[in-house]
XYZ file of C-alpha atoms in Angstrom:
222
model
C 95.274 106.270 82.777
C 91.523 107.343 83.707
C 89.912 105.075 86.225
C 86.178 105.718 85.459
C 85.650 102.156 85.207
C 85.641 102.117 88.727
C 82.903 104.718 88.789
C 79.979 102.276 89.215
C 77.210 101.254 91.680
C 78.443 99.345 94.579
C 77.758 96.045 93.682
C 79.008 96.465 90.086
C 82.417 97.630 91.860
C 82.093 94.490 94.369
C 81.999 92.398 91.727
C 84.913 93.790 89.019
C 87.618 94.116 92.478
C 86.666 90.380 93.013
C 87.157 89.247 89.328
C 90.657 91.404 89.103
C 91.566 90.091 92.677
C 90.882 86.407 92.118
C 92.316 86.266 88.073
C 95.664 87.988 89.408
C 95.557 85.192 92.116
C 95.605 82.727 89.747
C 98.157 84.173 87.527
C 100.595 85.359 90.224
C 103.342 83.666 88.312
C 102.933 83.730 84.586
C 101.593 87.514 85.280
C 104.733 87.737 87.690
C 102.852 89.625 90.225
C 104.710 90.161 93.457
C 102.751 88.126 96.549
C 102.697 91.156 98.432
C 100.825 93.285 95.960
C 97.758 91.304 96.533
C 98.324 91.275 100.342
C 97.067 94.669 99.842
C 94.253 94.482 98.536
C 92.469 91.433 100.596
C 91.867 93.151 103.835
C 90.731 96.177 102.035
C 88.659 94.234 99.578
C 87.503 91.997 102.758
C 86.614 95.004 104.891
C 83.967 96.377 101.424
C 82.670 92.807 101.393
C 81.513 93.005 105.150
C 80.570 96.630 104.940
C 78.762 96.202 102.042
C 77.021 93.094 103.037
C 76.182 94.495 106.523
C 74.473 97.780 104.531
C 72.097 95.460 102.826
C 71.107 93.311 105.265
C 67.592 93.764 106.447
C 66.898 96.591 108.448
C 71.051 97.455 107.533
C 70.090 100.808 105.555
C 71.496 103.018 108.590
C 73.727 106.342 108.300
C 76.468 104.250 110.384
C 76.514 101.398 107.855
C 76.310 104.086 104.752
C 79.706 105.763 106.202
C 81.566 102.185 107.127
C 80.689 100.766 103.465
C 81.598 104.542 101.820
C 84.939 104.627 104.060
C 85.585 101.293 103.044
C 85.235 102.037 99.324
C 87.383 104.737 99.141
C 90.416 102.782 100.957
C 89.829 99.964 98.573
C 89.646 101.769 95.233
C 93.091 103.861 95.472
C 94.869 100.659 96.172
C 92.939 98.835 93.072
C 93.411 101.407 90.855
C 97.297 101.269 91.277
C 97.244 97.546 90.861
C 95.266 97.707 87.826
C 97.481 100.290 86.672
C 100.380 98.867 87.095
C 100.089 94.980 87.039
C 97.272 94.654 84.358
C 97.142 97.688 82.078
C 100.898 98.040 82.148
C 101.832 93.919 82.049
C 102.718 92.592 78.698
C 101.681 88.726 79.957
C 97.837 90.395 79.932
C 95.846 89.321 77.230
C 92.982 91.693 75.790
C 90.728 88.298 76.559
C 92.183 88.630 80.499
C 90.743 92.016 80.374
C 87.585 91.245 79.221
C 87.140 88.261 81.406
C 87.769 90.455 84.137
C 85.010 93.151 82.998
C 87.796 95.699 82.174
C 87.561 98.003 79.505
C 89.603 97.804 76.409
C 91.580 100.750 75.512
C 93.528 101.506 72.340
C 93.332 98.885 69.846
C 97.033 100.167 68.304
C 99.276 98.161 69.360
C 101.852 99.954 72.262
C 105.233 100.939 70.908
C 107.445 99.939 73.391
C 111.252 101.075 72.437
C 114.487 99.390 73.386
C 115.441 100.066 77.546
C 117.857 103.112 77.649
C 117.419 101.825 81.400
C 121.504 100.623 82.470
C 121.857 98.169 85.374
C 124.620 97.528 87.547
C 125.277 93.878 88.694
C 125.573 92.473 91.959
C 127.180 88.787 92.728
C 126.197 87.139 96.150
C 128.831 84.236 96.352
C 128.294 80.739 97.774
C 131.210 78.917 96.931
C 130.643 77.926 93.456
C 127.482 79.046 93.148
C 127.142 82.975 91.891
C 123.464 85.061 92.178
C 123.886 87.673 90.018
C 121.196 90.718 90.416
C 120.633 93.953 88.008
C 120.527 97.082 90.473
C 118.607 99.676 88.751
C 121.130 102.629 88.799
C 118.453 104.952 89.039
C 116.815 103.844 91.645
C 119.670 101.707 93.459
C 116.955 98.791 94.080
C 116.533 95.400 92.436
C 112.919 96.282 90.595
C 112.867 96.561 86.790
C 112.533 100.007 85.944
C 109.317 100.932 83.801
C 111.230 100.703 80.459
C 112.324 96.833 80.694
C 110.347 93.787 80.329
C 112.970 91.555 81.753
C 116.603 90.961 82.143
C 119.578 89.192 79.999
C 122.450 87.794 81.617
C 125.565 86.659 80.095
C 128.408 84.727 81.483
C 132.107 83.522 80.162
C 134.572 81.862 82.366
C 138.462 82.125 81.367
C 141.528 80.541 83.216
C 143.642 82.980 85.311
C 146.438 84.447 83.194
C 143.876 84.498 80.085
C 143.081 87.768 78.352
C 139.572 89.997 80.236
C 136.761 89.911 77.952
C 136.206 93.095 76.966
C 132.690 92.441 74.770
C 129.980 91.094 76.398
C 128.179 89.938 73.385
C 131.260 87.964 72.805
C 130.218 85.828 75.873
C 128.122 83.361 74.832
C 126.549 82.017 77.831
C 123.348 83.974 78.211
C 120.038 84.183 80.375
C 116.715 85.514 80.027
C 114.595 85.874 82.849
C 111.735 88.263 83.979
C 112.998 88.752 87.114
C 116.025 90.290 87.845
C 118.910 87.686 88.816
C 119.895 84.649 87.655
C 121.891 81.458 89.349
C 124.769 79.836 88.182
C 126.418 76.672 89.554
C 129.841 76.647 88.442
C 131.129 72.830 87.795
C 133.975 72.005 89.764
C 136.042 71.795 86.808
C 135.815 75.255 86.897
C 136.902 76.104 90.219
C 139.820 78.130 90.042
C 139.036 80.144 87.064
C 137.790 83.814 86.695
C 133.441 84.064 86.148
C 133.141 87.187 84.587
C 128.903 88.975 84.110
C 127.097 91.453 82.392
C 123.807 92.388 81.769
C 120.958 94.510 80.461
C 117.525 95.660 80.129
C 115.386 93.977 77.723
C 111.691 94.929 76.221
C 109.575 92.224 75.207
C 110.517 92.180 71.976
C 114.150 91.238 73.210
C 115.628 95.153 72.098
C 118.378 95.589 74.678
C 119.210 98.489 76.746
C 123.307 98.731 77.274
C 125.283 96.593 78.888
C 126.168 96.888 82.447
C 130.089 96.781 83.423
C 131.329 93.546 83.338
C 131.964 92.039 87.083
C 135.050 89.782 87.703
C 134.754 86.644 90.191
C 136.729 84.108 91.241
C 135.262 80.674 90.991
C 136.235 79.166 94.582
């Protein structure tokens, strides 16, 4: 995606990096921005806002001050850029009003096709007595984060005695999750302790069209 809106006198810039800085800020969690994204921007942001400042105080308009505010700009803007890119343009919780309130240009009115994941995950079960984290693992990229393709993550769960039959089916399960992040808890009633937890799970878009299911993961409830 071009970045021309960045392309703009000094204080113009100054002023969209604060608006796209402070909205994100504000919707860390229902944009579900990761805390350290923004901890990249502030210091570079910071560092413009004191270089900039500096430049245009009286008697600031020095060759020195130019370079600092100009060396300061271009450390900022890569790191915007790639947060606009990929936590605004690319985040389906962003609202075409978000983007204007933050002086960002609309792009294509046509709505984005976005087709079912074809993304597969892999689960993971961290066990602390009878409560079970389960977490996708991308299989691509053997880490936790969604790949591009998925808005979010469904999680399904059926518990059967020992001795009873493997579920085979994980549609058959019945107990499912959706979350935007990529595990989910479950607390296992001691009634249940004993028994066999078995999980699957998949890539969703935001339209809930699924991605396949992982392989199903066996537990014991203890």
């Amino acid at each position: 995606m071009a970045t021309y809106y960045l392309n703009v006198p000094d204080a113009a810039f100054l002023n969209l990096a604060n608006a796209v800085y402070n909205t994100a800020e504000a919707n860390m969690t229902g944009w579900d921005i990761p805390a350290g994204e923004l901890e990249k921007i502030l210091p570079k942001l910071n560092d413009f806002t004191a270089a900039l400042s500096k430049l245009n105080a009286p008697g600031g308009h020095t060759p020195e001050n130019t370079q600092a505010k100009n060396d300061a700009r271009h450390a900022l803007t890569p790191v915007l850029s790639k947060f606009i890119q990929r936590y605004i343009y690319m985040n389906d919780a962003v609202t075409r009003a978000d983007l204007l309130h933050m002086g960002l240009p609309l792009h294509d009115t046509t709505s984005t096709v976005h087709p079912a994941p074809v993304s597969q995950l892999m689960l993971e079960v961290m066990i602390v007595n009878s409560r079970h984290t389960v977490t996708a693992i991308d299989m691509v990229s053997k880490s936790s984060r969604r790949p591009a393709d998925a808005y979010g993550c469904k999680f399904a769960c059926k518990v059967c005695k020992v001795g009873e039959p493997a579920p085979t089916n994980p549609n058959d399960f019945g107990n499912t999750v959706f979350t935007r992040k990529t595990s989910a808890v479950y607390d296992h009633p001691e009634v249940e302790e004993g028994s066999v937890a078995y999980y699957a799970g998949r890539y969703e878009n935001a339209k809930g069209e699924a991605g396949p299911w992982s392989k199903i993961a066996r537990v014991i409830i203890s």
